[in-house]
Structures are given as C-alpha cells and as structure tokens.
CSV table of C-alpha atoms in Angstrom, one decimal:
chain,number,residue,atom,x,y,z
A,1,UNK,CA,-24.6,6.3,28.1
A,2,UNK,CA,-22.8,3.2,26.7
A,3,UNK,CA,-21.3,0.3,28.4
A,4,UNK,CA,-17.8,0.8,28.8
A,5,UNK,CA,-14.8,-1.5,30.8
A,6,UNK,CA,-13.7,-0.1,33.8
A,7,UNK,CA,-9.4,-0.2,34.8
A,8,UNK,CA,-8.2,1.1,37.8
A,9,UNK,CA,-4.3,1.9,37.2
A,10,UNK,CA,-1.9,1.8,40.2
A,11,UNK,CA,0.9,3.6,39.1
A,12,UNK,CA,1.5,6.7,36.3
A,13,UNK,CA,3.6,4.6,34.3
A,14,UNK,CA,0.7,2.3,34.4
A,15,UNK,CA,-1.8,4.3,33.0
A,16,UNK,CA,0.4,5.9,30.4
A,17,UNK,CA,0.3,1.9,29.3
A,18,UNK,CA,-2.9,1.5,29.5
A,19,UNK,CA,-4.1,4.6,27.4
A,20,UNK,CA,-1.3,3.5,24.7
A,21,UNK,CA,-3.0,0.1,24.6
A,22,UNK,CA,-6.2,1.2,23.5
A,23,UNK,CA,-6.5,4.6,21.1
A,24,UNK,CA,-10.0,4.8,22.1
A,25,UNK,CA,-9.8,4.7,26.4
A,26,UNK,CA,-10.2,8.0,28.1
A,27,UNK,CA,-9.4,8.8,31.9
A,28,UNK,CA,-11.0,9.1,34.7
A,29,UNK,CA,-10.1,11.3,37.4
A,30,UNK,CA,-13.1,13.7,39.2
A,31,UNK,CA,-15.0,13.1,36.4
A,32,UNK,CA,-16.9,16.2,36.3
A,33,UNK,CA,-16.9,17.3,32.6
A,34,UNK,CA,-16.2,13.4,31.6
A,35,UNK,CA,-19.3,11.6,32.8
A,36,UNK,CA,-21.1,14.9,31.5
A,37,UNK,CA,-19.9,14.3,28.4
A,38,UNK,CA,-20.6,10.5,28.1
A,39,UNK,CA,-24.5,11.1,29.2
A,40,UNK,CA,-24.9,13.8,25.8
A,41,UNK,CA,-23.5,10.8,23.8
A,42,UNK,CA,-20.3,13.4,22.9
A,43,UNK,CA,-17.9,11.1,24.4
A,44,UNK,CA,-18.3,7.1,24.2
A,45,UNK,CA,-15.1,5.6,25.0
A,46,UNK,CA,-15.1,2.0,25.8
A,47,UNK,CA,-12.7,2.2,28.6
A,48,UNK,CA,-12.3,4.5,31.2
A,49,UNK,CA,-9.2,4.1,32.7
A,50,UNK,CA,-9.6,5.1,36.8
A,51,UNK,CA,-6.7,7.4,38.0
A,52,UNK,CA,-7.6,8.2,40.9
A,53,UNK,CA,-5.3,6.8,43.0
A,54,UNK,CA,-2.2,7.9,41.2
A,55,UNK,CA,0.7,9.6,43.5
A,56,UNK,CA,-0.2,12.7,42.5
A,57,UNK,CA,-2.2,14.5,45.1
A,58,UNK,CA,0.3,16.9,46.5
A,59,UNK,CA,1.1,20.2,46.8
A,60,UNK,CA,4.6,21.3,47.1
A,61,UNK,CA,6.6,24.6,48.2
A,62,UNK,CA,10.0,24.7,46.1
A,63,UNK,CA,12.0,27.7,46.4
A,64,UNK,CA,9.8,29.9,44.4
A,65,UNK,CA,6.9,28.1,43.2
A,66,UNK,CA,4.3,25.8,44.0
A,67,UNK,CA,4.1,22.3,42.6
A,68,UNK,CA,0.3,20.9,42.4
A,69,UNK,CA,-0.1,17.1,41.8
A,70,UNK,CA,-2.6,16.9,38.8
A,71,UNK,CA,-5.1,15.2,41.1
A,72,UNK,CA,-5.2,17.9,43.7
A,73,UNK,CA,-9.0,19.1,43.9
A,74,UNK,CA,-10.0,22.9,43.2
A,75,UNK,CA,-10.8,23.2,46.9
A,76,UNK,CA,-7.7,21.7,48.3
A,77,UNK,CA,-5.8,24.2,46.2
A,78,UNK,CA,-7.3,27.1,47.0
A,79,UNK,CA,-7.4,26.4,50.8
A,80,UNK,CA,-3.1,26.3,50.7
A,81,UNK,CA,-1.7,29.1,53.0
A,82,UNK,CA,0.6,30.3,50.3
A,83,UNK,CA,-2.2,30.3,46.9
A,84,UNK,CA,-3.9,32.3,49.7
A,85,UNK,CA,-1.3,34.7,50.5
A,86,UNK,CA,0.9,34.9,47.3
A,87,UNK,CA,-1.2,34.3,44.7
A,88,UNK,CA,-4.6,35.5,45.5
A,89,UNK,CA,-5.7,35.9,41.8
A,90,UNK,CA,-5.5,31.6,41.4
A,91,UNK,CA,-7.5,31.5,44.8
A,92,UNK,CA,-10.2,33.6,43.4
A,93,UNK,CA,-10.2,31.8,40.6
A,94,UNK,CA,-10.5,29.0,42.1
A,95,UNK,CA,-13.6,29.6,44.3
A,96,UNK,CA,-15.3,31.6,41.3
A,97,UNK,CA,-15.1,29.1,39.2
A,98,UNK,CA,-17.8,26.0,40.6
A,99,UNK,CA,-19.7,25.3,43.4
A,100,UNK,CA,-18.1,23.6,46.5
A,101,UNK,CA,-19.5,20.3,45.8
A,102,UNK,CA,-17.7,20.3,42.9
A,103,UNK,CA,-14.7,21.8,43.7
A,104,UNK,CA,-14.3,19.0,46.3
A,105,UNK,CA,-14.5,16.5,43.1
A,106,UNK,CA,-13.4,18.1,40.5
A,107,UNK,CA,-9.2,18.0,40.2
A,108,UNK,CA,-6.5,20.8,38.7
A,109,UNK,CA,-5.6,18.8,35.6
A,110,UNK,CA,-8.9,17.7,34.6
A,111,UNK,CA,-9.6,21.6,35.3
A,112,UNK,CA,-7.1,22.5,32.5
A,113,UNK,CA,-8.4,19.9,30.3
A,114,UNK,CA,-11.7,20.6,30.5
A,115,UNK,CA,-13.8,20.8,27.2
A,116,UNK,CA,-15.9,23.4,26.2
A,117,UNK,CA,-19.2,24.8,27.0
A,118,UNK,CA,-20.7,25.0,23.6
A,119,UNK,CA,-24.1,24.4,23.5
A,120,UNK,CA,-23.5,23.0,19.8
A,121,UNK,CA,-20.9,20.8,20.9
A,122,UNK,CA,-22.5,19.1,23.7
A,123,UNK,CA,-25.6,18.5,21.7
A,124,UNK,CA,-25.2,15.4,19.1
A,125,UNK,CA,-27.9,16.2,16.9
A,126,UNK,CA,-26.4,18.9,15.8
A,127,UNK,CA,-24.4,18.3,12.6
A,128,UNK,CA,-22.6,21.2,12.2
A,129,UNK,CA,-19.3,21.0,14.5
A,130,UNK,CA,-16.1,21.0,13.6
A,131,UNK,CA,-14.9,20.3,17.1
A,132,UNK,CA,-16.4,16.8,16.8
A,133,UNK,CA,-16.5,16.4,13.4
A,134,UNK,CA,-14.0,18.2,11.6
A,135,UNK,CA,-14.7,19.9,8.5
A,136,UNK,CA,-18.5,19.9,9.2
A,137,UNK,CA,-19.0,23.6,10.3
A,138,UNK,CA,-19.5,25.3,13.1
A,139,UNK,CA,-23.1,26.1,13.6
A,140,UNK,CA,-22.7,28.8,16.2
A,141,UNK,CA,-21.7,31.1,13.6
A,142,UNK,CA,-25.5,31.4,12.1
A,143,UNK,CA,-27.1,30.4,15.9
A,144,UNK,CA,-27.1,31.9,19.6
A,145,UNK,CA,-24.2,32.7,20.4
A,146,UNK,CA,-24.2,35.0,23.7
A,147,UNK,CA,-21.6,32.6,25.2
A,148,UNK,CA,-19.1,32.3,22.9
A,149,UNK,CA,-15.9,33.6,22.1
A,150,UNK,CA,-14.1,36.5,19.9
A,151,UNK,CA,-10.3,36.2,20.5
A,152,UNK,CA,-8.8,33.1,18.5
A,153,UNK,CA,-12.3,32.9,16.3
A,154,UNK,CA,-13.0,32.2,13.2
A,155,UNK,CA,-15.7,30.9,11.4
A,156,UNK,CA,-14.8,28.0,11.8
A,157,UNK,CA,-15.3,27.9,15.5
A,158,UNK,CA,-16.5,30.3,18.0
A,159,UNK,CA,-16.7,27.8,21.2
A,160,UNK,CA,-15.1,29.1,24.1
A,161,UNK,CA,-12.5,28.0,26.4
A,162,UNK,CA,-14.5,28.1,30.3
A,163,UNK,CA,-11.8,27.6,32.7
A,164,UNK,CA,-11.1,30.3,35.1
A,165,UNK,CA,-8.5,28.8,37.0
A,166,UNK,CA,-6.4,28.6,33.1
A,167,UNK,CA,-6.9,32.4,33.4
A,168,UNK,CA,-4.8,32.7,35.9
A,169,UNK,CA,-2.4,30.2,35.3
A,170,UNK,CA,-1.5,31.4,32.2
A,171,UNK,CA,-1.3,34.9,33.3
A,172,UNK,CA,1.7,33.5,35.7
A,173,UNK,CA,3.4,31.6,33.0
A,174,UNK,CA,2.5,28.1,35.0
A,175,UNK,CA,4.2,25.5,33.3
A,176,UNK,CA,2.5,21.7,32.9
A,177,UNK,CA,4.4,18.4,33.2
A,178,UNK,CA,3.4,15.5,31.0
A,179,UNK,CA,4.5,12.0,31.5
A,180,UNK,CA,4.2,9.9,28.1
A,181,UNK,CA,4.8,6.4,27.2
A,182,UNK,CA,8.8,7.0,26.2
A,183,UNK,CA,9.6,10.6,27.8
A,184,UNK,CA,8.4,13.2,30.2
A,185,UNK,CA,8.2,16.9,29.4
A,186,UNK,CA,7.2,20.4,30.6
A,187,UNK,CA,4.9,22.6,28.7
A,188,UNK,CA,4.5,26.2,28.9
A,189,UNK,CA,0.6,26.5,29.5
A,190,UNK,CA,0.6,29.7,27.1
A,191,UNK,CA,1.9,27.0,24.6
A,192,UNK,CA,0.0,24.0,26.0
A,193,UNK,CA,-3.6,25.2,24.6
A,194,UNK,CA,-4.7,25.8,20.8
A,195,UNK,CA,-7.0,28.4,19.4
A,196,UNK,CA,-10.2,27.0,17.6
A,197,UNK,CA,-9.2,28.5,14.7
A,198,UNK,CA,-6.4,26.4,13.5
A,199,UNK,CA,-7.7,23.5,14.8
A,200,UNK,CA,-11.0,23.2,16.5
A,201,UNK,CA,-10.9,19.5,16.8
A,202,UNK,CA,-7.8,19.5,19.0
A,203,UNK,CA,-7.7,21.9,21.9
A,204,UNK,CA,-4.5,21.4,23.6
A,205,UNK,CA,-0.5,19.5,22.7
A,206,UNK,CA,-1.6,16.6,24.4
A,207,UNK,CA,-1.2,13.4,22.9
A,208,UNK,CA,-3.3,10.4,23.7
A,209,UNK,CA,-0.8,8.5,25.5
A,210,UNK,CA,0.5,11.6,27.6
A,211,UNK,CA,-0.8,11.9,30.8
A,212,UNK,CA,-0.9,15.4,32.4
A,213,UNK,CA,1.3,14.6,36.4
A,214,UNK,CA,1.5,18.1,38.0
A,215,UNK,CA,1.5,21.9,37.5
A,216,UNK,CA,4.3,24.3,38.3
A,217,UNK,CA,2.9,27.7,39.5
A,218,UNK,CA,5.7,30.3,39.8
A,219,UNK,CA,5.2,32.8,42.4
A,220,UNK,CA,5.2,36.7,42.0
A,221,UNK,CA,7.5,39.1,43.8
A,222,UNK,CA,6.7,39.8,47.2
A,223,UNK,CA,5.8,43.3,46.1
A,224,UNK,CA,3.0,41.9,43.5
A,225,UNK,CA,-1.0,42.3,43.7
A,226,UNK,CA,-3.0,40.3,42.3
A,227,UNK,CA,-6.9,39.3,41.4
A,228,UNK,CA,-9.1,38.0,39.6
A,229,UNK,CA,-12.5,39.4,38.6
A,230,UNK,CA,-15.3,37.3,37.2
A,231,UNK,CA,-18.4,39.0,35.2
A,232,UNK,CA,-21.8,36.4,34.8
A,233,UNK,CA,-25.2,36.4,34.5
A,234,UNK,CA,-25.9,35.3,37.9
A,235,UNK,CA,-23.6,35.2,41.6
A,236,UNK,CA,-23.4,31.4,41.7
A,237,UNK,CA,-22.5,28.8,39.8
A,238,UNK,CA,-22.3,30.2,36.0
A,239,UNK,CA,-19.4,30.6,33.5
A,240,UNK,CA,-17.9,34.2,32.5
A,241,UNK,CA,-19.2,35.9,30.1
A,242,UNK,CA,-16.1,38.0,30.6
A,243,UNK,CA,-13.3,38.0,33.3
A,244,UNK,CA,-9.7,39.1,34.1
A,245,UNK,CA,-6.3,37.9,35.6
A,246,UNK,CA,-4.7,40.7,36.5
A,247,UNK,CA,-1.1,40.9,38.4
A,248,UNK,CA,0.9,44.5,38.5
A,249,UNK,CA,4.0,45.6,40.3
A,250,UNK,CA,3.7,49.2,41.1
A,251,UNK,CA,6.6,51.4,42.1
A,252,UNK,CA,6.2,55.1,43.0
A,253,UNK,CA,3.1,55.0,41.1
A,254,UNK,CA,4.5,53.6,37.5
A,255,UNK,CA,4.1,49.6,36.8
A,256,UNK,CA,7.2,47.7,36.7
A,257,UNK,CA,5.7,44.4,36.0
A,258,UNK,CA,2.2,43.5,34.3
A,259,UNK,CA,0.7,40.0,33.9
A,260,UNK,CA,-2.8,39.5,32.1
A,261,UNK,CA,-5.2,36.9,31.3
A,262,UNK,CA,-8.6,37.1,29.9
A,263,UNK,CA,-11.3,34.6,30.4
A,264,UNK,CA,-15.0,34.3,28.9
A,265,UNK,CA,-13.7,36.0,25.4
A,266,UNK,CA,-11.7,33.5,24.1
A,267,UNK,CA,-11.1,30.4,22.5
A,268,UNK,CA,-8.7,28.9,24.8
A,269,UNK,CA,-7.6,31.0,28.0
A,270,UNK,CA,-5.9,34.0,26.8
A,271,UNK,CA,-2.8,35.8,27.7
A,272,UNK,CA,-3.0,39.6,26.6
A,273,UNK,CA,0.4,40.4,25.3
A,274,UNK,CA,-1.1,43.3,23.8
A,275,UNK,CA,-2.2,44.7,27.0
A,276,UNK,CA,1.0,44.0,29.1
A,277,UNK,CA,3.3,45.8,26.7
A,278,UNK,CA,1.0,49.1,27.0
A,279,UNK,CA,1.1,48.6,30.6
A,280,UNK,CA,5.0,48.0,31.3
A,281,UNK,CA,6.4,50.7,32.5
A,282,UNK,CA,3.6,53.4,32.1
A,283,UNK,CA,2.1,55.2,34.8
A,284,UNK,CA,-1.1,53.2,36.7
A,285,UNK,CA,-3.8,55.6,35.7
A,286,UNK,CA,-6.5,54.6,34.1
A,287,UNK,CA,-6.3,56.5,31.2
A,288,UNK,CA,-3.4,54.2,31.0
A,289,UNK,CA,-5.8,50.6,31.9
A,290,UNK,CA,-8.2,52.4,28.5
A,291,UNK,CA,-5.4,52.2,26.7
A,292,UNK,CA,-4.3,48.4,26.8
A,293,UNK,CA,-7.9,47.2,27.4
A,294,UNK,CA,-8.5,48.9,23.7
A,295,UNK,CA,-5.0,47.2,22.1
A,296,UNK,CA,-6.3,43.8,23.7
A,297,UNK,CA,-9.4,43.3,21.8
A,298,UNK,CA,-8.6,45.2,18.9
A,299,UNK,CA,-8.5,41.9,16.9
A,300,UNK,CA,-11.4,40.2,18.3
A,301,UNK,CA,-14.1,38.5,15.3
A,302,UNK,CA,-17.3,38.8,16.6
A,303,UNK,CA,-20.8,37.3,15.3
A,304,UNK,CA,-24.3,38.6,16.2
A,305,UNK,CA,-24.9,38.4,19.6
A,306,UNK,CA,-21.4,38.5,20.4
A,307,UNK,CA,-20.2,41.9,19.7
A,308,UNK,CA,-21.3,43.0,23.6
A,309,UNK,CA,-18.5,41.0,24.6
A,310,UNK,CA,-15.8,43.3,23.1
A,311,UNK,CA,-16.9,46.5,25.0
A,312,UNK,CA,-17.7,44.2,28.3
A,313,UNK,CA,-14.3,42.7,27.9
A,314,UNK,CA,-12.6,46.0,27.9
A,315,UNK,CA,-15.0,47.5,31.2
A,316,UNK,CA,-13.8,44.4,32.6
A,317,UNK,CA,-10.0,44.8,32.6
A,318,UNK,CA,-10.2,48.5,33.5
A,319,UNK,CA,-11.9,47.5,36.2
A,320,UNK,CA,-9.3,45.2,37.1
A,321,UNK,CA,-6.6,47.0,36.7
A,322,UNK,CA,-8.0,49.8,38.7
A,323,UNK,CA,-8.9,47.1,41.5
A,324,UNK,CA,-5.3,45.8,41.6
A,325,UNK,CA,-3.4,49.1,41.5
A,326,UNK,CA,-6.0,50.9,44.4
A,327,UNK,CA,-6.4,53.5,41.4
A,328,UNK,CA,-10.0,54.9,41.7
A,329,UNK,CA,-12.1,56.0,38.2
C-alpha cells in the first residue's frame, strides 16, 4: 500500500469540498472494500478523505418509508423493528450478506458502492481489464469464470455486481440521495447502477465530487411478503452464486403486486422486469413462477463455466417465489 494524506471532514458540505479539490482523493467510511482495494495495489489514491463522522448515521420512519443515513452500519440496519417487520427481504439481506464483524464496520452506502469481486480485477498483474483499464479487455472471458455474471455481459466484461443488500433495494424501488458540490439530488437505485457492458470502467451515476447522504426505502403494503434467498458454495461468509429478492401481494390466490431482484447473475443488481410482468396478475402457482423464471434469463450471455448459472438462477427464483407465496412444488 502507498502513502497517502489522511483528512478528517466535519461536515458533508465539507467533504463534497474536499473531494472536488483533489480529482484523485477517495473516501473513507467503514472501509471494508477500500482498504482491500489499496493492499492489491487496485486503488492508490493519495488522499483518503475520513467521513466518518458525518451527520449521517440515522435511521428515520417517515410516513411510509424508512430513511437510512449513508453511514448507518449493515448491523444497525437490520436490527430496526420496522426492516424487521416490514421488509424482511432487506433484513435477510442484510445478515446473508457478511459476517458480523463486518457488518458492524462496514456502512449502507459504501455497501451500494461496493466494487466488484472479480478475481481479474483485484489482481494488478493482470493486463487484461477493461474495468481498470479501459479498452484493454476483459480477461474473464477466456479464464475461470464460475463467479461471474450473465445478465448485462458482454465480452467486454463479465464481472459481477456482489451486493445482496442492492438486491433488495432495487427490487423496492429505494431511491439514493446525492449531495454534490453545487446541488443535491435523488436517484432511483434501478437507475443509479450501470451494466458492464456499456461501460465497465464506470459502475454507477456518481460523479467524483458527489457524495452519496442517505437511502430512501419505501415500504410495501401491509398485505406484502417478502424474502430473500441466497444460493453459495458454503453457509458462511461467501458471495452468491445466485440469489433472489422476491416481494408478492397475493389476493384470493392471484398476485396483485410483484417485485424482483436478482443477485449473483448480474452485472450490477438486477431488477427482473421480465419476470414481474409474467407474474402480475396471474395465478401464484408455480407453473406460473417457471414461467417468469424462464422470460428472466432468456437474454443472459454466458461463457464456459458460466452457463450453470442460467438454470441455477431460474431454480432459484422458483424457489423463491414458492417460498413467498406458501405455494408448495
């Protein structure tokens, strides 16, 4: 790792300054992914910019939704009395998606920013990658790539998107607020993140003077059920290889409402359109869950050694779907 000066800001307007001031400074917040990244040599800013103690720690209940302070920690999030009882799917999320130690460190926006897992990405001495050096290649196309993605691929870039707790979010249209050095505005988080294959180098609408303040999480109708269910190669402490977001509104059998994310397939977290208009309105059988599993991966681009991820995908939201609804195989 390389020397780098150390700022702690006091105030969001602050830090906005700060990172305008210097192109090259990065953020520091629970540093999980960050200091990772700066050991591998991927990142090697030459300030950090400490934001630690910013306002923005809080979680608020307004009308209906919740409003999470950026810096609000995994764990604090997913031990609130209404993530627990009105939106179970984020609180599964949550605790499925790193250990406790880490979810006591590691905060919701530096969650959503997180960069990806790639094994390519996060070692420098590979040449190929167009996510750090754009128009280079990608090698994961020709190499191992069990853990990659196949929704919003391309060849040139497979690299997946590892957030579960985006799953969720952007199944329940969250919304992101950004304070910048002139303005502040709200994001859609289906809009916020990019797919790798228009630009694998940039991964999100963020500019580098923006600073992400808070998350708005609107919450379901009373009547909704929701979950989230995570498929890995191991119980504890491992990424998805597939998972789903799943919340339904059922009504004398028939689903009224249908919300779905998909995690572990793709590029960035992905909301499946495709499966939420086959779901709308038809009756919760499973015959019916086959159906928009198959129209959500119908466009996926696979490589060797991900094609399993198609078929798992699809077992995976069934599964989901059937958990939610209480509709047995």
């Amino acid at each position: 790792m390389r020397a780098f000066d150390y700022v702690r800001a006091t105030d969001t307007r602050e830090a906005v300054r700060l990172l305008a001031d210097d192109p090259a400074a990065s953020c520091l917040a629970g540093g999980t992914t960050q200091l990772d990244l700066m050991k591998d040599g991927i990142l090697e800013p030459p300030r950090l910019i400490d934001i630690t103690r910013l306002p923005l720690h809080g979680i608020e209940h307004r009308g209906e939704s919740v409003h999470v302070g950026a810096l609000v920690t995994m764990e604090e999030l997913a031990a609130d009395a209404t993530v627990a009882e009105r939106l179970p799917m984020v609180r599964e999320a949550l605790l499925l998606g790193a250990s406790v130690q880490l979810r006591n460190m590691a905060t919701i926006g530096g969650n959503l920013l997180q960069r990806t897992r790639c094994r390519y990405f996060r070692d420098p001495t590979v040449g190929e990658c167009n996510k750090r050096s754009p128009g280079s290649g990608c090698a994961a196309v020709q190499g191992a790539a069990r853990m990659h993605a196949v929704l919003g691929a391309s060849e040139r870039c497979i690299a997946l998107h590892a957030s579960d707790l985006a799953v969720a979010l952007v199944a329940l249209d969250a919304v992101v607020h950004i304070q910048g050095p002139a303005e502040s505005r709200s994001v859609p988080l289906t809009e916020f993140y990019l797919t790798a294959d228009v630009s694998p180098e940039r991964e999100n609408v963020l500019e580098h003077a923006e600073l992400i303040t808070g998350v708005e999480i609107p919450l379901p109708p009373s009547a909704a059920r929701s979950g989230y269910l995570k498929v890995r190669d191991r119980a504890s402490y491992e990424f998805a290889l597939a998972s789903a977001a799943v919340l339904l509104v059922v009504e004398g059998g028939t689903i009224r409402q249908a919300r779905v994310g998909l995690g572990g397939v793709g590029t960035k977290p992905w909301r499946a359109y495709e499966a939420e208009h086959v779901l709308t309105g038809a009756p919760a059988t499973t015959a019916t869950f086959l159906q928009a599993a198959e129209a959500t991966m119908r466009d996926a681009w696979t490589v060797p050694g991900t094609e399993f991820k198609v078929p798992l995908a699809r077992r995976t939201l069934v599964r989901e779907l059937q958990n939610v609804s209480r509709v047995m195989a």
